[in-house]
Coordinates of C-alpha atoms in Angstrom, one line a residue:
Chain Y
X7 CA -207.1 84.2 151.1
X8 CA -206.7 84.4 147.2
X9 CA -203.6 86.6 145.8
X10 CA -206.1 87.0 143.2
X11 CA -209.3 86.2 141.9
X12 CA -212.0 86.2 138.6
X13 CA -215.4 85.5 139.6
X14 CA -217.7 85.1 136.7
X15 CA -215.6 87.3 134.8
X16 CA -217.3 87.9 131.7
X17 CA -215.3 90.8 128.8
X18 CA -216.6 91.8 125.4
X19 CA -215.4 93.9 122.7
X20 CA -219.1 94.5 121.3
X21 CA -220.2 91.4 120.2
X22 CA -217.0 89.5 120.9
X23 CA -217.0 87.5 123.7
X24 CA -213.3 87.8 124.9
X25 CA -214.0 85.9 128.2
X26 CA -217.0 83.6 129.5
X27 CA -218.2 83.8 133.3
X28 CA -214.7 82.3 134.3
X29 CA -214.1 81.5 137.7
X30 CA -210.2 81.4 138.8
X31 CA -208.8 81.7 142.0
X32 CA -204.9 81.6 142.9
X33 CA -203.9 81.0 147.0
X34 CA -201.4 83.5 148.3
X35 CA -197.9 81.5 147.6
X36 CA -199.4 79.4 144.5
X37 CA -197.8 79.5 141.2
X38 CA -200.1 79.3 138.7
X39 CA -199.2 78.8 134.3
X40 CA -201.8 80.3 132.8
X41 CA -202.2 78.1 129.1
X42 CA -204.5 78.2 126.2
X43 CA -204.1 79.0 122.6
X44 CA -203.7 82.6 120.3
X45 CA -206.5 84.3 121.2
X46 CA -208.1 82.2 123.9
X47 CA -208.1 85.4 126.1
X48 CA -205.1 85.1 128.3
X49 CA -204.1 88.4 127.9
X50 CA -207.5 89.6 128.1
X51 CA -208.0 88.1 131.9
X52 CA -204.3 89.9 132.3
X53 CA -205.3 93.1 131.8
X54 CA -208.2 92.8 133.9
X55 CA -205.9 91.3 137.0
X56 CA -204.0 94.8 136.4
X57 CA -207.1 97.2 136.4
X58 CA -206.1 97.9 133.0
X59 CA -209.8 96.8 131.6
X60 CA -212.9 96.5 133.1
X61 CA -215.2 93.3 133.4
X62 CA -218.4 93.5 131.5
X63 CA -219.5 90.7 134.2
X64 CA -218.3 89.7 137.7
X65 CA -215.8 90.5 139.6
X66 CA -211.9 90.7 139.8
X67 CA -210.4 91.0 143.0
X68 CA -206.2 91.3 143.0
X69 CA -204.7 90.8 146.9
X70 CA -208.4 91.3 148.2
X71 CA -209.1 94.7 146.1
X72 CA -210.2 96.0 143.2
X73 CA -207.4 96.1 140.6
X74 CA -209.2 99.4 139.8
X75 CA -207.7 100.9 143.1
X76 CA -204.0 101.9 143.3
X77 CA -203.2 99.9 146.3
X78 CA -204.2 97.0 144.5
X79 CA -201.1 96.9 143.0
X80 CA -198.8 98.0 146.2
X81 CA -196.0 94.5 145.8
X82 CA -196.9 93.7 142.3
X83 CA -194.6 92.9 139.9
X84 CA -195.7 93.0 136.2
X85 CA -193.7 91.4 132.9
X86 CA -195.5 92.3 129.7
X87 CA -195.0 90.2 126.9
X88 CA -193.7 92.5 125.0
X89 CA -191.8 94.5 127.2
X90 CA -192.0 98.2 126.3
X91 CA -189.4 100.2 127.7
X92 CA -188.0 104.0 127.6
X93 CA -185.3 103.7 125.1
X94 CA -183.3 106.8 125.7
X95 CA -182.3 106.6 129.4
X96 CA -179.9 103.8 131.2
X97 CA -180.8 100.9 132.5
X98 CA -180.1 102.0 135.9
X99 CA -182.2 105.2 135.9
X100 CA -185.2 103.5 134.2
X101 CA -184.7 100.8 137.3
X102 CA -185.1 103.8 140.3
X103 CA -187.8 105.2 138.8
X104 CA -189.4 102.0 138.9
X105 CA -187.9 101.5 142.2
X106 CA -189.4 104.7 143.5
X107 CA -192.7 104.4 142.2
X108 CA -192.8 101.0 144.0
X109 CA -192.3 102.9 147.4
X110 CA -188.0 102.7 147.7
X111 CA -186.1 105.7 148.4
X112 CA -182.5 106.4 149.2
X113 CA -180.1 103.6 150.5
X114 CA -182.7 101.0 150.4
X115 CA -183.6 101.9 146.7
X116 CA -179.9 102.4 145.7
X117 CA -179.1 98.6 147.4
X118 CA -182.3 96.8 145.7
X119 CA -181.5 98.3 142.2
X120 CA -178.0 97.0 142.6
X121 CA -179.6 94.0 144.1
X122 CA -181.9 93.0 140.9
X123 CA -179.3 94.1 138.8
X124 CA -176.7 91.3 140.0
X125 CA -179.5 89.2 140.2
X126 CA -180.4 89.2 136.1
X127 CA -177.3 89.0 135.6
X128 CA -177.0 93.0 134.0
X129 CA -174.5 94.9 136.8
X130 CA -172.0 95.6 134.0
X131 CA -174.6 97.2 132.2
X132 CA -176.5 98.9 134.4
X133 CA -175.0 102.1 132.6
X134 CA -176.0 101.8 129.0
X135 CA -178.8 103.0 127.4
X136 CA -181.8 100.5 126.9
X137 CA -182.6 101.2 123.4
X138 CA -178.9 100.0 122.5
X139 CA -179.6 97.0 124.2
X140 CA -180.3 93.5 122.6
X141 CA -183.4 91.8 123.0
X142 CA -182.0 89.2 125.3
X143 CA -180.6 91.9 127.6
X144 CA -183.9 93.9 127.0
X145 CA -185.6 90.7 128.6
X146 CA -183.7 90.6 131.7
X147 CA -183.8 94.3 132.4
X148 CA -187.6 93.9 132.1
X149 CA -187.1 91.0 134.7
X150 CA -184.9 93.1 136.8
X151 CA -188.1 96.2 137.1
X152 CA -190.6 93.0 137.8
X153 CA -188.9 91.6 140.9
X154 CA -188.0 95.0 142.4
X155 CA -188.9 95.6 145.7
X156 CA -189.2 91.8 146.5
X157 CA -192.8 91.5 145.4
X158 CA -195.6 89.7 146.8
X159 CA -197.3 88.9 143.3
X160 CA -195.9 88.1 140.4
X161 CA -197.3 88.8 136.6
X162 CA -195.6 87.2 134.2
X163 CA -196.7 87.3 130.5
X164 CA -194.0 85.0 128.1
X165 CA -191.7 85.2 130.3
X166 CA -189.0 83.7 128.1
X167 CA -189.4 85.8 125.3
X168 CA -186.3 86.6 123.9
X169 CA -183.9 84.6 126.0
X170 CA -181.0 82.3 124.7
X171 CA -181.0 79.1 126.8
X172 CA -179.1 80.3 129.2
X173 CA -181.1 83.3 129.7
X174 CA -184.4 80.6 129.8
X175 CA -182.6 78.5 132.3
X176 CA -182.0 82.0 134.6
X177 CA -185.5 83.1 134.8
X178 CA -186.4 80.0 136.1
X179 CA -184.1 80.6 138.7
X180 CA -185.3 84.2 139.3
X181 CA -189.3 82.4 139.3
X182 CA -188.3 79.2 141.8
X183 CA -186.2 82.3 143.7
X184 CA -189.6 83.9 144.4
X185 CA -191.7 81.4 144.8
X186 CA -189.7 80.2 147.6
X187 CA -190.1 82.9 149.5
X188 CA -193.8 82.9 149.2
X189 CA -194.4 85.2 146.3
X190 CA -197.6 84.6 143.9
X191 CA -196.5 83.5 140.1
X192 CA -198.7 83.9 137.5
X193 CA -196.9 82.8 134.4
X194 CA -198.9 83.4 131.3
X195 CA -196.8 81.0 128.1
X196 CA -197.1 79.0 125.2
X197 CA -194.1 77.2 126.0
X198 CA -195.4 74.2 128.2
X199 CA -191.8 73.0 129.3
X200 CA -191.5 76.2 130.6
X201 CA -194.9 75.5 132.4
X202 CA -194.7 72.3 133.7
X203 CA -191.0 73.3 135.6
X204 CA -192.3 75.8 137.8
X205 CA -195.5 75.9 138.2
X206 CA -197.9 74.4 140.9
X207 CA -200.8 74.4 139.3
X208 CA -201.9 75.7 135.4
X209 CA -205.3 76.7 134.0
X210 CA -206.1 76.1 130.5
X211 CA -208.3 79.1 128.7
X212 CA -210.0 78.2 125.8
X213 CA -212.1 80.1 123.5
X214 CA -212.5 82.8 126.4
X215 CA -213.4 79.8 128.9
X216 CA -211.6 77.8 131.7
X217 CA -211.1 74.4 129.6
X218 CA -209.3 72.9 132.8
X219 CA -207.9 73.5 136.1
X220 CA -206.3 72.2 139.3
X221 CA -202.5 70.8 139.9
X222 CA -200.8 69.5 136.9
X223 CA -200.5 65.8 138.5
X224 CA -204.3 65.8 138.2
X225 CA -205.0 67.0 134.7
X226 CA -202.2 64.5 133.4
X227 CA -203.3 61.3 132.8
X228 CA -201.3 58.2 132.9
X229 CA -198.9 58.2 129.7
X230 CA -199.6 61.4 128.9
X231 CA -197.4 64.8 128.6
X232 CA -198.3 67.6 129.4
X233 CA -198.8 68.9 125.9
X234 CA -200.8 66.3 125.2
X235 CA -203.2 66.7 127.9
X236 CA -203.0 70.3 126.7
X237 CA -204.1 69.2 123.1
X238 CA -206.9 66.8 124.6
X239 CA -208.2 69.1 127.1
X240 CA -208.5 72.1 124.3
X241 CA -209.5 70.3 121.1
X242 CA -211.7 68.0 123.9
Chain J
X4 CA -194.9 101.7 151.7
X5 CA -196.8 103.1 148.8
X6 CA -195.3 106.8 147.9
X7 CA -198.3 110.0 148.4
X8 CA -200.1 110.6 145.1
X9 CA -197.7 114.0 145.2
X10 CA -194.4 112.4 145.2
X11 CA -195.8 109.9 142.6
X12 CA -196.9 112.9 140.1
X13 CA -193.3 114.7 141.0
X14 CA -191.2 111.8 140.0
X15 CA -193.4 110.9 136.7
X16 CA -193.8 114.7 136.0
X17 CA -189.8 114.8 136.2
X18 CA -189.7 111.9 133.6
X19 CA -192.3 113.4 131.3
X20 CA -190.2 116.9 131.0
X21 CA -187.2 115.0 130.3
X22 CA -189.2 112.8 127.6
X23 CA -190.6 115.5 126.5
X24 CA -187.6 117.7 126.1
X25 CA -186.0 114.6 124.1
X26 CA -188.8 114.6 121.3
X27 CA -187.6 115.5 117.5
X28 CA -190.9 117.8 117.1
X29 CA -189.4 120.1 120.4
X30 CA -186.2 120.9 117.8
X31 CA -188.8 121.9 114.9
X32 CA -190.7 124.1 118.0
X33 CA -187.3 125.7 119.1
X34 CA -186.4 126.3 115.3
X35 CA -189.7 127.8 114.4
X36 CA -189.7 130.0 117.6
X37 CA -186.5 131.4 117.4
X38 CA -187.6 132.5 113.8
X39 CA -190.6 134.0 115.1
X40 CA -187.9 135.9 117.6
X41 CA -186.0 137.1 114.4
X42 CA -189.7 138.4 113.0
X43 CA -190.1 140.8 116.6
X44 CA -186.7 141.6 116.7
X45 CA -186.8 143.0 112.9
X46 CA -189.9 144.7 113.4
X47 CA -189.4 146.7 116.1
X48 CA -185.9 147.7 115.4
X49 CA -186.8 150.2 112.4
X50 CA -185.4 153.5 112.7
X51 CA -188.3 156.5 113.6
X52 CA -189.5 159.1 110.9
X53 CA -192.2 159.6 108.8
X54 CA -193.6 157.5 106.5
X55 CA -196.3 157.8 103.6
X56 CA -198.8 155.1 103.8
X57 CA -202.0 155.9 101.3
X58 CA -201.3 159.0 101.0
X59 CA -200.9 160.3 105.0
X60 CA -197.8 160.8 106.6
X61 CA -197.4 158.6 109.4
X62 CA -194.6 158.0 112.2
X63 CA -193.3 154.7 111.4
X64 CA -192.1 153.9 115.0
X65 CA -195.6 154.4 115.7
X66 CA -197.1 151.9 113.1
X67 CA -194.5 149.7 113.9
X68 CA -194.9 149.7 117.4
X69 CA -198.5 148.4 116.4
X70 CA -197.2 146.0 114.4
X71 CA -195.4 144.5 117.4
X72 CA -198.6 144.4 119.4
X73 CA -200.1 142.3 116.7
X74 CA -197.2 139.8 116.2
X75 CA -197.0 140.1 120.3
X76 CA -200.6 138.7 120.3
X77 CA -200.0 136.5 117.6
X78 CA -196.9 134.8 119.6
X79 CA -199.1 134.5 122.6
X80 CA -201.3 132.2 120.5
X81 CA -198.2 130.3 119.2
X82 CA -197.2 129.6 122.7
X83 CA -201.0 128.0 123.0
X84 CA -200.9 126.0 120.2
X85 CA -197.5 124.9 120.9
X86 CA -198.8 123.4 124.0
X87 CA -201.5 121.6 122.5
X88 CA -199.1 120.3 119.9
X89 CA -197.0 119.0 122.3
X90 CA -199.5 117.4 124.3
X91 CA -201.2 115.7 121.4
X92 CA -199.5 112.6 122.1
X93 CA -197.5 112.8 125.1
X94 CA -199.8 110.9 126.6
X95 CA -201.1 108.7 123.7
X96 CA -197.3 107.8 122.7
X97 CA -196.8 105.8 126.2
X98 CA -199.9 104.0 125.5
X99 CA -199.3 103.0 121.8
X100 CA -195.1 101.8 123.0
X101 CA -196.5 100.2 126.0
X102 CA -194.5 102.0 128.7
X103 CA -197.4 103.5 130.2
X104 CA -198.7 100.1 131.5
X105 CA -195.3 99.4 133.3
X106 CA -196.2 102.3 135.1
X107 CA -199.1 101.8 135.8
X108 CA -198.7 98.2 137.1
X109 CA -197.1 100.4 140.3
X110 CA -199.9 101.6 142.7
X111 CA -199.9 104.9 140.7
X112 CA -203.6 106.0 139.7
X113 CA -204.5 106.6 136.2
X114 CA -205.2 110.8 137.0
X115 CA -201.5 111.0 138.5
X116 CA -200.1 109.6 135.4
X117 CA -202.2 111.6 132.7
X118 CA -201.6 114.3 134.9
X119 CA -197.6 114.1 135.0
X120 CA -197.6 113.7 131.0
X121 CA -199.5 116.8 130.9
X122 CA -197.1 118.6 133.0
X123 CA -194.0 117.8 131.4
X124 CA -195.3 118.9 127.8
X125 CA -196.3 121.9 129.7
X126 CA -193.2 122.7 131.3
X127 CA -191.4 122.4 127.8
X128 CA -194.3 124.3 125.9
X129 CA -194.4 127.6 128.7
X130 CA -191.0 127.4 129.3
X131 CA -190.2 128.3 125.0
X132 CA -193.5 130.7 125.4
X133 CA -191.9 132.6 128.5
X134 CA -188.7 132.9 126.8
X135 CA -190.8 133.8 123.3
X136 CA -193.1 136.2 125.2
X137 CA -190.3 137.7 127.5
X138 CA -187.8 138.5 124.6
X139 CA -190.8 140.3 122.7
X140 CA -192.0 142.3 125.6
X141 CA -188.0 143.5 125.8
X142 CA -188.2 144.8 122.2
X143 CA -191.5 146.6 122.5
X144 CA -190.4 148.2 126.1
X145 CA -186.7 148.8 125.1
X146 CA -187.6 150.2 121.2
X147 CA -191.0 151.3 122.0
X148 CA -191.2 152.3 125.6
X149 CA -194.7 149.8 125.8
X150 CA -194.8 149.1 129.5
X151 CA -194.1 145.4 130.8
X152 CA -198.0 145.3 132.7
X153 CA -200.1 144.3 129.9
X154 CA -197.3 142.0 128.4
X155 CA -197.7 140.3 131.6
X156 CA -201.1 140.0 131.5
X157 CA -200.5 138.6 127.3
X158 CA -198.6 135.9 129.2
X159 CA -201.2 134.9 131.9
X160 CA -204.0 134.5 129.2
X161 CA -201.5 132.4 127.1
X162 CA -200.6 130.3 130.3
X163 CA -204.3 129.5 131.4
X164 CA -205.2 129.1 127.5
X165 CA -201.9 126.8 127.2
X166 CA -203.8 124.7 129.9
X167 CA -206.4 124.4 128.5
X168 CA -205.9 123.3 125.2
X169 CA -202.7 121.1 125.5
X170 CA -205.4 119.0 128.0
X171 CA -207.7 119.3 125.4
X172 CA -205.4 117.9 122.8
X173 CA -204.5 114.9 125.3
X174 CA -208.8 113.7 125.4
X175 CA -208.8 114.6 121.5
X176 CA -205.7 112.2 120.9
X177 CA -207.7 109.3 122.8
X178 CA -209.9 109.1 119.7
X179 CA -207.9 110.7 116.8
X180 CA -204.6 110.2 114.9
X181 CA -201.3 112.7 115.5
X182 CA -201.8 114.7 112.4
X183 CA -205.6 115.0 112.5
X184 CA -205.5 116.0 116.6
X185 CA -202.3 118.4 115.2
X186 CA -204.6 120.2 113.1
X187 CA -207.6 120.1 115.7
X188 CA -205.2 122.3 117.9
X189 CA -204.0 124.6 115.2
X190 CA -207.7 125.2 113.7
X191 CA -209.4 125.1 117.3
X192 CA -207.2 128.1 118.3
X193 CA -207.3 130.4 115.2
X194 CA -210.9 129.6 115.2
X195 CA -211.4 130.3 119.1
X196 CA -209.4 133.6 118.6
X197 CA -210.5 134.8 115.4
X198 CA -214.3 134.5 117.2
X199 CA -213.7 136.4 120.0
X200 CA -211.8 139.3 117.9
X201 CA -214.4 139.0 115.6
X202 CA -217.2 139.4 118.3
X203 CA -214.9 142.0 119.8
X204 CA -215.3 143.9 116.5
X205 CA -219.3 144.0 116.9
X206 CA -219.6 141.4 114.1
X207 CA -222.7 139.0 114.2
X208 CA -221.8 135.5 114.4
X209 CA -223.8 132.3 113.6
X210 CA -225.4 130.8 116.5
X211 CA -222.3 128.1 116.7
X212 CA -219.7 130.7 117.0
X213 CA -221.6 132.6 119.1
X214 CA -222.2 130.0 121.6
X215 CA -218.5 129.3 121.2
X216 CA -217.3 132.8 121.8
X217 CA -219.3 132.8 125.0
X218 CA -218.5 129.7 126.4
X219 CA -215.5 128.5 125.0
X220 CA -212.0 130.2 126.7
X221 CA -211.7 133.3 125.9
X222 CA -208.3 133.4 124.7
X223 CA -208.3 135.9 122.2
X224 CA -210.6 138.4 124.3
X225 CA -207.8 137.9 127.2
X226 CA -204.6 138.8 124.4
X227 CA -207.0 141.5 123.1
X228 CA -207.8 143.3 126.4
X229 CA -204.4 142.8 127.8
X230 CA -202.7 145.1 124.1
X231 CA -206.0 147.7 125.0
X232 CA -204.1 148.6 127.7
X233 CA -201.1 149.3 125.2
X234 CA -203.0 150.8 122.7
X235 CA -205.7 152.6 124.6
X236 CA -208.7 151.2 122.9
X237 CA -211.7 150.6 124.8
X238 CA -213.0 147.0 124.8
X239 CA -216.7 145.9 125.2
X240 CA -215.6 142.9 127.7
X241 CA -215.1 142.7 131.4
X242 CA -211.4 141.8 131.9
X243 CA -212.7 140.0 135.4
X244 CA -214.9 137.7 134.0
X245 CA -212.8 137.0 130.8
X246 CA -210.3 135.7 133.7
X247 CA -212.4 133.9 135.5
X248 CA -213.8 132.1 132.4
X249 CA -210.0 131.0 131.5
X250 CA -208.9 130.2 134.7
X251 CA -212.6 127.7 134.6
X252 CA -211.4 126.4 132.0
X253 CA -207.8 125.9 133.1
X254 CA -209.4 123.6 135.9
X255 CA -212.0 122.2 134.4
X256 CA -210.0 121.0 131.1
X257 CA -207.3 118.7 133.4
X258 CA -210.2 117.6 135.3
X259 CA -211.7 116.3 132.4
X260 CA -208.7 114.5 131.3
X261 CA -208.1 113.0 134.3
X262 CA -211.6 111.1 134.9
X263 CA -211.5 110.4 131.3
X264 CA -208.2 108.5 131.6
X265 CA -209.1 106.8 134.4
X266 CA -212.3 105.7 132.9
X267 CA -210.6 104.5 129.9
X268 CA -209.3 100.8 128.8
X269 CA -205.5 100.5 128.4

């Protein structure tokens, strides 16, 4: 079964054609980079997965259901790409409401707050106040609400924004770290390094359509990188 | 396991209060209130005796006592507005700073969320009008010896009305900026209740005002019947229906914002 599908997924704003009839699905323990240029509609397909937006066309099916319905999104874990958080209250209090919402409650949320926090590195922190926080440390506490709960689907939109190095090398950890234990990626970036290190398998959105597909082995050709097939396979 | 749609709109609601509570514009609400405390306070404290006013000799505790009624009245309305100034973008702010779709990412449906926002301006908005309303009904029971019943009733109308209009204010901030959905809520209730005491008054009204005196909430017919009962003046409107039309509207108007919300692109 897919973790999540588009089926002839078609969006427009009006006369603009956002996405074309594209046809994606993602296997249940895939991780999948999702590339293209500014404005080739990566967000757009995004916010569809979420049931934040409608499809003009098709369908959109997330774990089997409608993103539209609640339990669509029961195990999801969601990283916007700019990640928008209450700046008045502490990190830890933002993290249990989070926590709750995803179904946690007493010891268990208490031990998986403190588990994400050690995880993103942010235990000494867990007390301050997010709005006093610096972007870096912003990032990881947006990590830390994403992978609550152990989800079963991942949503990752520039993932890296933000981080030093060593804050870029950690969240491939925390990405690998899920994957390994059969979570879904979806990793939304511009950074094709990023990409190419841990993910399975990419698709390549261009101009609102898929450009290309399939397991990076097979879209690289011989002496290529995989920027370059990027470059070929969008300008192509 | 997922948490009930109950617990959801308790733990969000719980946020919203506190966000709500944290907002610069509640400080300018408390200020203004406590001013409009000041106003009651002053007004109802004036020694008895007689007055001349054109000519006649009056009791002034009496004309002051129906001063109080009026600025009672007119506090009821502040307590509405108030809501739907707080609401205005309670709901809207989440959506423009991104929080709301963190949220929303969780299996939490879009009507349990608008919902929660709506109930923590609320909670912030009747709980300054219960405290506005209560104090004045003090002064006019302790100064004036007005009983607490229709003061009681004041505060019903304002709650349902409250309702109403803060979810109102939510929809109209889905298409319209802060200040002009500000101003929406200010002019929609002076208008709503200048109609209705204006139709009360056996004025004719234009066809629009008309229609909007019958089937708009009857906020100012529910004040206006409630001080009757302080002031003994008989009242061409049925005080069963009038509560039954604000209590339609104090369902209908959250309804409506939750389908809309749901229905709308994020």
């Amino acid at each position: 079964m897919s973790a999540f599908a588009w089926s002839g997924v078609t969006k427009a704003f009006g006369d603009q054609i956002a996405l074309a009839a594209i046809d994606l699905a993602v296997p249940e323990g895939a991780t999948l980079g999702l590339l293209g240029p500014n404005g080739a509609g990566k967000t757009t397909a995004l916010r569809l997965l979420l049931g934040f937006a409608r499809p003009s066309r098709g369908t959109v099916r997330l774990c089997g259901l409608d993103p539209q319905d609640p339990a669509a999104r029961d195990g999801l874990g969601y990283l916007p790409e700019r990640v928008a958080l209450p700046a008045r209250i502490p990190v830890r209090r933002m993290l249990e409401l989070h926590g709750q919402l995803a179904g946690l409650t007493g010891r268990d949320l208490r031990a998986e707050v403190d588990t994400v926090l050690e995880q993103t590195g942010i235990a000494d922190r867990a007390r301050d106040v997010i709005g006093e926080l610096s972007k870096g440390l912003t990032q990881r506490v947006g990590f830390a609400q994403a992978l609550l709960g152990r989800p079963r689907v991942l949503l990752l939109d520039e993932p890296t924004s933000g981080l030093d190095p060593l804050g870029i090398r950690d969240a491939r950890d925390w990405i690998v770290a899920a994957k390994e234990r059969g979570c879904t990626v979806l990793v939304c970036s511009h950074v094709l390094s990023e990409v190419e290190q841990v993910c399975d398998r990419i698709a390549i959105l261009s101009r609102g359509r898929i450009a290309a597909q399939g397991e990076i082995g097979e879209l690289v050709e011989a002496g290529e990188t995989l920027e370059d097939a990027f470059v070929r396979l969008v300008r192509g | 396991m997922i948490p009930s749609p109950i617990s959801q709109f308790r733990i969000l609601s719980g946020e919203a209060v506190r966000d709500a509570a944290r907002r610069r514009i509640v400080a300018g609400m408390v200020v203004l209130s406590l001013l409009s405390l000041l106003v009651v306070d002053s007004c109802t404290s004036c020694a008895s005796g007689p007055i001349e006013l054109n000519g006649q000799e009056v009791e002034a505790s009496g004309l002051l006592g129906f001063t109080s009624i009026l600025l009672f009245g007119m506090i009821a309305l502040w307590t509405v507005a108030l809501a739907g100034v707080l609401a205005a973008d309670h709901l809207t702010q989440t959506l423009d700073d991104g929080s709301a779709r963190l949220v929303l990412a969780r299996p939490v449906s879009r009507g349990v969320f608008a919902l929660s926002r709506l109930a923590g301006s609320l909670v912030v908005s009747l709980g300054t009008g219960a405290v506005l309303l209560g104090m004045s009904a003090f002064f006019l029971k302790v100064r004036h010896e007005y009983g607490f019943g229709p003061s009681a009733w004041s505060a019903g109308v304002a709650m349902l009305g409250a309702v109403t209009v803060a979810s109102l204010a939510m929809i109209a901030s889905f298409w319209l900026p802060r200040l002009l959905t500000f101003l929406l809520v200010f002019g929609t209730v002076a208008g709503v209740a200048f109609t209705n005491w204006t139709a009360l008054a056996g004025a004719e009204l234009s066809p629009f005002w008309s229609a909007a005196n019958q089937f708009g909430p009857p906020i100012g017919t529910g004040i206006a019947l409630a001080a009757s009962q302080w002031t003994g003046h008989e009242l061409d409107a049925q005080p069963l229906v009038v509560g039954a039309r604000l209590l339609l509207w104090a369902v209908f108007s959250p309804a409506l914002l939750a389908v809309l919300f749901s229905r709308r692109e994020i």
